[in-house]
Short mmCIF file of C-alpha atoms in Angstrom, two decimals:
data_model
loop_
_atom_site.label_atom_id
_atom_site.label_comp_id
_atom_site.label_asym_id
_atom_site.label_seq_id
_atom_site.Cartn_x
_atom_site.Cartn_y
_atom_site.Cartn_z
CA MET A 15 -1.59 -2.28 -16.45
CA HIS A 16 0.44 0.36 -14.66
CA THR A 17 -2.43 1.94 -12.80
CA LEU A 18 -3.77 1.00 -9.41
CA THR A 19 -7.51 0.87 -8.79
CA ILE A 20 -8.84 1.09 -5.25
CA ALA A 21 -12.59 1.19 -4.62
CA GLY A 22 -13.24 2.11 -8.23
CA LYS A 23 -10.79 5.02 -8.34
CA THR A 24 -7.64 4.78 -10.43
CA TYR A 25 -4.22 6.03 -9.39
CA SER A 26 -1.07 6.25 -11.49
CA SER A 27 1.24 5.93 -8.47
CA ARG A 28 1.64 2.67 -6.59
CA LEU A 29 3.40 4.35 -3.69
CA LEU A 30 1.33 5.56 -0.75
CA VAL A 31 3.06 7.65 1.87
CA GLY A 32 2.51 8.74 5.43
CA THR A 33 2.93 12.32 6.58
CA GLY A 34 4.33 11.77 10.08
CA LYS A 35 7.81 12.26 11.57
CA TYR A 36 8.92 15.05 9.21
CA LYS A 37 10.85 18.10 10.38
CA ASP A 38 8.11 20.48 9.27
CA PHE A 39 5.25 20.77 6.80
CA ASP A 40 7.58 22.16 4.14
CA GLN A 41 9.69 19.01 4.24
CA THR A 42 6.53 16.89 4.31
CA LYS A 43 5.28 18.52 1.14
CA GLN A 44 8.63 18.26 -0.65
CA ALA A 45 8.95 14.57 0.22
CA VAL A 46 5.38 13.76 -0.77
CA ASP A 47 5.85 15.52 -4.08
CA ALA A 48 9.18 13.77 -4.74
CA SER A 49 7.53 10.42 -4.01
CA GLY A 50 4.85 11.03 -6.60
CA ALA A 51 2.31 9.59 -4.16
CA GLN A 52 -1.32 10.49 -4.74
CA ILE A 53 -2.65 8.92 -1.55
CA VAL A 54 -1.33 10.26 1.75
CA THR A 55 -2.16 8.98 5.21
CA VAL A 56 -2.97 11.37 8.04
CA ALA A 57 -3.68 10.88 11.72
CA ILE A 58 -6.65 12.27 13.64
CA ARG A 59 -5.75 13.90 16.94
CA ARG A 60 -7.26 16.14 19.59
CA THR A 61 -6.72 19.86 19.14
CA ASN A 62 -4.37 21.13 21.82
CA LEU A 63 -6.08 23.36 24.32
CA GLY A 64 -4.20 26.63 24.28
CA GLN A 65 -2.59 25.87 20.91
CA ASP A 66 -1.85 28.81 18.62
CA ALA A 67 -4.73 28.48 16.20
CA SER A 68 -3.03 30.69 13.62
CA GLN A 69 -0.30 28.10 12.98
CA PRO A 70 -0.37 26.46 9.55
CA SER A 71 -2.00 23.06 9.38
CA LEU A 72 -1.19 19.93 7.45
CA LEU A 73 -4.19 20.61 5.26
CA ASP A 74 -2.61 23.91 4.18
CA ALA A 75 0.61 22.11 3.16
CA LEU A 76 -1.14 19.23 1.43
CA PRO A 77 -4.51 20.46 0.18
CA PRO A 78 -7.11 17.67 0.12
CA SER A 79 -8.10 18.87 -3.35
CA LYS A 80 -4.72 17.72 -4.66
CA TYR A 81 -4.10 14.53 -2.69
CA THR A 82 -6.36 11.68 -1.67
CA TYR A 83 -6.36 11.70 2.11
CA LEU A 84 -6.30 8.42 3.93
CA PRO A 85 -7.14 9.13 7.56
CA ASN A 86 -5.81 6.40 9.83
CA THR A 87 -6.59 5.03 13.27
CA ALA A 88 -3.00 4.92 14.48
CA GLY A 89 -2.86 4.68 18.25
CA CYS A 90 -6.22 2.92 18.57
CA TYR A 91 -6.21 -0.32 20.55
CA THR A 92 -9.90 -1.18 20.37
CA ALA A 93 -12.41 -1.49 17.55
CA ASP A 94 -14.60 1.13 19.23
CA ASP A 95 -11.85 3.77 19.34
CA ALA A 96 -10.97 3.08 15.71
CA ILE A 97 -14.61 3.40 14.62
CA ARG A 98 -15.06 6.68 16.55
CA THR A 99 -11.84 8.06 15.08
CA LEU A 100 -12.89 7.32 11.52
CA ARG A 101 -16.36 8.77 12.01
CA LEU A 102 -14.66 11.96 13.18
CA ALA A 103 -12.37 11.78 10.15
CA ARG A 104 -15.33 11.45 7.81
CA GLU A 105 -16.89 14.58 9.29
CA LEU A 106 -13.55 16.40 9.24
CA LEU A 107 -12.99 15.61 5.56
CA ASP A 108 -16.50 16.44 4.34
CA GLY A 109 -17.88 12.93 4.05
CA HIS A 110 -14.71 11.29 2.75
CA THR A 111 -15.07 7.52 3.19
CA LEU A 112 -11.71 6.05 2.09
CA VAL A 113 -9.88 5.23 5.33
CA LYS A 114 -7.01 3.25 6.75
CA LEU A 115 -8.08 1.00 9.59
CA GLU A 116 -5.43 -0.19 12.00
CA VAL A 117 -6.13 -1.56 15.44
CA LEU A 118 -2.99 -2.16 17.41
CA GLY A 119 -2.47 -4.88 19.95
CA ASP A 120 0.64 -3.88 21.80
CA PRO A 121 2.46 -0.54 22.24
CA LYS A 122 5.91 -2.12 22.07
CA THR A 123 5.56 -3.96 18.77
CA LEU A 124 2.55 -2.06 17.35
CA TYR A 125 1.50 -5.48 16.09
CA PRO A 126 -2.09 -5.45 14.81
CA ASN A 127 -4.86 -6.93 16.95
CA VAL A 128 -6.60 -8.86 14.22
CA VAL A 129 -9.63 -9.76 16.33
CA GLU A 130 -10.43 -6.09 17.00
CA THR A 131 -9.49 -5.25 13.41
CA LEU A 132 -12.06 -7.72 12.06
CA ARG A 133 -14.72 -6.32 14.40
CA ALA A 134 -14.02 -2.74 13.40
CA ALA A 135 -13.91 -3.60 9.69
CA GLU A 136 -17.37 -5.16 9.83
CA VAL A 137 -18.91 -2.12 11.47
CA LEU A 138 -17.14 0.37 9.21
CA VAL A 139 -18.02 -1.43 5.97
CA LYS A 140 -21.68 -1.57 7.04
CA ASP A 141 -21.47 2.13 7.85
CA GLY A 142 -20.43 2.92 4.27
CA PHE A 143 -16.69 3.33 4.70
CA GLN A 144 -14.21 2.16 2.08
CA VAL A 145 -11.77 0.41 4.34
CA MET A 146 -8.11 -0.16 3.55
CA VAL A 147 -6.98 -2.35 6.39
CA TYR A 148 -3.60 -2.83 8.05
CA THR A 149 -3.14 -6.37 9.24
CA SER A 150 -0.64 -9.11 9.95
CA ASP A 151 0.67 -11.32 7.14
CA ASP A 152 -1.75 -14.10 8.09
CA PRO A 153 -3.38 -15.29 4.84
CA ILE A 154 -6.58 -16.45 6.53
CA ILE A 155 -7.17 -13.11 8.27
CA ALA A 156 -6.35 -11.28 5.04
CA LYS A 157 -8.99 -13.28 3.20
CA GLN A 158 -11.55 -12.72 5.95
CA LEU A 159 -10.96 -8.96 5.79
CA GLU A 160 -11.53 -9.08 2.05
CA GLU A 161 -14.74 -11.08 2.52
CA ILE A 162 -16.01 -8.52 5.03
CA GLY A 163 -15.74 -5.97 2.22
CA CYS A 164 -12.45 -4.15 2.76
CA VAL A 165 -11.34 -2.44 -0.47
CA ALA A 166 -7.64 -3.17 0.09
CA VAL A 167 -5.76 -5.45 2.47
CA MET A 168 -2.45 -4.13 3.77
CA PRO A 169 -0.26 -6.73 5.45
CA LEU A 170 2.89 -5.72 7.26
CA ALA A 171 6.31 -6.49 5.84
CA SER A 172 7.74 -6.13 9.35
CA LEU A 173 6.92 -4.03 12.41
CA ILE A 174 5.80 -0.41 11.95
CA GLY A 175 8.80 1.90 11.86
CA SER A 176 11.29 -0.96 12.16
CA GLY A 177 12.80 -0.70 8.68
CA MET A 178 13.42 -4.45 8.79
CA GLY A 179 12.13 -5.06 5.28
CA ILE A 180 10.12 -8.05 4.10
CA LEU A 181 10.49 -10.80 6.64
CA ASN A 182 8.05 -13.31 5.20
CA PRO A 183 7.72 -13.09 1.41
CA TRP A 184 6.08 -16.52 1.38
CA ASN A 185 3.09 -15.42 3.39
CA LEU A 186 2.72 -12.30 1.26
CA GLN A 187 2.68 -14.52 -1.82
CA ILE A 188 -0.03 -16.74 -0.37
CA ILE A 189 -2.09 -13.65 0.47
CA MET A 190 -1.69 -12.28 -3.06
CA GLU A 191 -2.52 -15.58 -4.74
CA HIS A 192 -5.91 -15.65 -3.05
CA ALA A 193 -6.79 -11.96 -3.12
CA GLN A 194 -9.42 -10.28 -5.26
CA VAL A 195 -8.66 -6.81 -3.84
CA PRO A 196 -5.39 -4.84 -3.97
CA ILE A 197 -2.72 -6.09 -1.57
CA ILE A 198 -0.56 -3.25 -0.30
CA VAL A 199 2.54 -3.88 1.78
CA ASP A 200 2.24 -1.51 4.72
CA ALA A 201 4.92 -1.07 7.37
CA GLY A 202 8.47 -2.30 7.68
CA VAL A 203 10.01 -1.04 4.46
CA GLY A 204 13.45 0.36 5.27
CA THR A 205 15.03 1.28 1.98
CA ALA A 206 14.39 1.30 -1.74
CA SER A 207 15.28 -2.35 -2.36
CA ASP A 208 12.62 -3.43 0.17
CA ALA A 209 9.98 -1.60 -1.83
CA THR A 210 11.23 -3.15 -5.05
CA ILE A 211 11.10 -6.64 -3.56
CA ALA A 212 7.52 -6.07 -2.41
CA MET A 213 6.51 -5.02 -5.90
CA GLU A 214 8.45 -7.86 -7.56
CA LEU A 215 6.48 -10.28 -5.41
CA GLY A 216 3.34 -8.92 -7.06
CA CYS A 217 2.03 -6.56 -4.43
CA ASP A 218 -0.25 -3.90 -5.89
CA ALA A 219 1.34 -1.04 -3.98
CA VAL A 220 3.53 -0.12 -1.02
CA LEU A 221 2.67 2.20 1.86
CA MET A 222 5.48 3.72 3.90
CA ASN A 223 6.25 6.61 6.20
CA THR A 224 9.33 6.18 8.38
CA ALA A 225 11.60 4.87 5.60
CA ILE A 226 11.26 8.26 3.91
CA ALA A 227 10.76 10.59 6.87
CA GLN A 228 13.65 9.20 8.91
CA ALA A 229 16.14 8.91 6.04
CA GLN A 230 19.10 11.27 6.31
CA ASN A 231 17.70 13.04 3.26
CA PRO A 232 13.95 12.41 3.18
CA VAL A 233 13.28 14.16 -0.11
CA LEU A 234 15.97 12.16 -1.92
CA MET A 235 14.72 8.94 -0.35
CA ALA A 236 11.20 9.79 -1.49
CA SER A 237 12.50 10.06 -5.03
CA ALA A 238 14.34 6.74 -4.63
CA MET A 239 11.15 5.06 -3.38
CA LYS A 240 9.19 6.32 -6.36
CA LYS A 241 11.69 4.68 -8.72
CA ALA A 242 11.99 1.54 -6.57
CA VAL A 243 8.24 0.93 -6.72
CA GLN A 244 8.18 1.55 -10.46
CA ALA A 245 11.18 -0.74 -11.02
CA GLY A 246 9.66 -3.52 -8.94
CA ARG A 247 6.35 -3.25 -10.75
CA GLU A 248 7.99 -3.40 -14.17
CA ALA A 249 10.15 -6.35 -13.13
CA TYR A 250 7.04 -8.15 -11.88
CA LEU A 251 5.21 -7.52 -15.15
CA ALA A 252 8.29 -8.43 -17.22
CA GLY A 253 8.60 -11.76 -15.43
CA ARG A 254 12.00 -12.61 -14.08
CA MET A 255 14.18 -15.37 -15.49
CA PRO A 256 14.13 -18.61 -13.52
CA LYS A 257 16.81 -19.08 -10.88
CA LYS A 258 19.28 -21.78 -11.86
CA ILE A 259 21.13 -22.92 -8.82
CA TYR A 260 24.74 -24.03 -9.52
CA THR A 261 24.11 -23.78 -13.27
CA ALA A 262 25.93 -20.99 -15.07
CA SER A 263 24.86 -19.91 -18.53
CA PRO A 264 27.19 -17.63 -20.52
CA SER A 265 25.76 -14.42 -21.83
CA SER A 266 28.30 -14.22 -24.67
CA PRO A 267 28.66 -16.60 -27.64
CA THR A 268 30.59 -19.75 -26.77
CA SER A 269 32.08 -20.08 -30.27
CA GLY A 270 34.63 -17.86 -31.97
CA VAL A 271 36.74 -17.26 -28.93
CA ILE A 272 40.32 -16.49 -30.05
CA GLY A 273 42.98 -19.13 -29.63
CA THR A 274 40.51 -22.04 -29.88
CA MET B 24 -21.75 27.53 36.09
CA ILE B 25 -21.28 24.36 34.05
CA THR B 26 -18.30 22.09 33.45
CA LEU B 27 -17.55 20.41 30.16
CA THR B 28 -14.88 17.83 29.46
CA VAL B 29 -13.03 18.94 26.33
CA ASN B 30 -10.44 16.55 24.94
CA GLY B 31 -10.20 14.89 28.31
CA SER B 32 -9.74 18.09 30.35
CA PRO B 33 -12.36 19.78 32.54
CA GLN B 34 -13.52 23.15 31.15
CA PRO B 35 -15.53 25.22 33.61
CA LEU B 36 -17.76 27.84 32.00
CA GLU B 37 -19.50 30.84 33.61
CA ALA B 38 -22.63 30.38 31.55
CA GLN B 39 -24.17 28.00 29.09
CA ILE B 40 -22.93 28.47 25.53
CA ASN B 41 -23.41 26.69 22.25
CA LEU B 42 -20.80 24.67 20.40
CA ALA B 43 -20.07 27.40 17.85
CA GLN B 44 -19.28 29.81 20.72
CA LEU B 45 -17.00 27.27 22.38
CA LEU B 46 -15.07 26.81 19.13
CA GLU B 47 -14.82 30.58 18.82
CA ASN B 48 -13.40 30.81 22.36
CA MET B 49 -10.85 28.19 21.33
CA GLN B 50 -9.98 30.21 18.20
CA LEU B 51 -11.11 27.31 16.05
CA THR B 52 -13.80 29.13 14.06
CA GLY B 53 -13.27 28.43 10.37
CA LYS B 54 -10.62 25.81 11.12
CA ARG B 55 -11.11 22.31 9.81
CA VAL B 56 -12.08 20.38 12.92
CA ALA B 57 -14.56 17.64 13.76
CA VAL B 58 -16.48 17.35 17.00
CA GLU B 59 -17.87 14.40 18.87
CA ARG B 60 -20.29 15.15 21.70
CA ASN B 61 -21.06 12.36 24.15
CA GLY B 62 -20.02 9.78 21.58
CA GLU B 63 -22.01 11.25 18.68
CA ILE B 64 -20.61 13.22 15.75
CA VAL B 65 -21.93 16.77 15.55
CA PRO B 66 -22.30 17.87 11.90
CA ARG B 67 -20.53 21.17 11.21
CA SER B 68 -23.80 22.78 10.08
CA GLN B 69 -25.30 22.27 13.54
CA TYR B 70 -22.62 23.84 15.75
CA ALA B 71 -24.69 26.95 16.48
CA GLN B 72 -27.74 24.89 17.42
CA VAL B 73 -26.01 22.65 19.95
CA GLU B 74 -26.41 24.13 23.45
CA LEU B 75 -23.72 22.55 25.59
CA GLN B 76 -24.88 20.95 28.83
CA ASP B 77 -23.12 20.45 32.14
CA GLY B 78 -21.14 17.20 32.00
CA ASP B 79 -20.89 17.08 28.19
CA GLN B 80 -17.93 15.11 26.91
CA LEU B 81 -16.44 16.70 23.80
CA GLU B 82 -13.71 15.49 21.49
CA ILE B 83 -12.42 18.09 19.06
CA VAL B 84 -9.97 16.77 16.48
CA VAL B 85 -7.85 17.87 13.56
CA ALA B 86 -5.82 16.06 10.91
CA VAL B 87 -2.10 15.84 11.69
CA GLY B 88 0.88 14.12 10.10
CA GLY B 89 0.78 10.37 10.52
CA GLY B 90 1.59 7.11 8.82
#
């Protein structure tokens, strides 16, 4: 009930976190640990020529034996670049096949290019990858990505890094009603209440990076997000009372009031 | 003399070397990297067998923080 299953593997945490935009690896590790996340996204980038090779790496701070790595294709604008990036990631991580596919359409909005995303997803699924896919909140595209064989569909709440929260809960609900795979809200969460709302809607998990990394106190925000996701999940399972517009209902007994 | 393109930059070399030697020159031996040569992934076990050719396009990547 409380666990999340993706591609046959079960996780106790429903919060997935990114590892970008932190001050240093020490802060990254503290925030990830405070979030309780078991799945962490990482980017794949060229080694810098002339870089000091003795510097610590992300993999030293967050050992892949302890966390499930989710290599992403951030910065890719074509299906081909995304596919190449994830093939490199698979080699880098010793055959690891669980990946986050994102193909962007525009550097200003970072809005997903769903046409290229669909193309890349088809190739990657055929190539044996377990694809968790970032997409728009279009219910038809979400369903098509599921039918291609993606193991999780991850619609945006709002633009990447915007912190604008959930702009279209109705579309997310349509996506969830029709989904047979986990639906994970990815991108746009700004603060704890946004994560709670996503989970109250019935999302299976939330993925975030900037909301934690760019908080004034990232480690404290990571802890808040952990609780927010748990609270939203429990509220969803508990089933909220119906909204009664313009109809008050007293919580205390109506009889026995003094002076009556 | 041969010239490789490594991560988008030209890399002239005095003599032909293999991929393992190139990674050693870059102080990347033992580091967790992945290499694509002319669009194809090179498995880590084969680095010493891959003799680099003039004009080879190499991408050498690592995992970094990202969301």
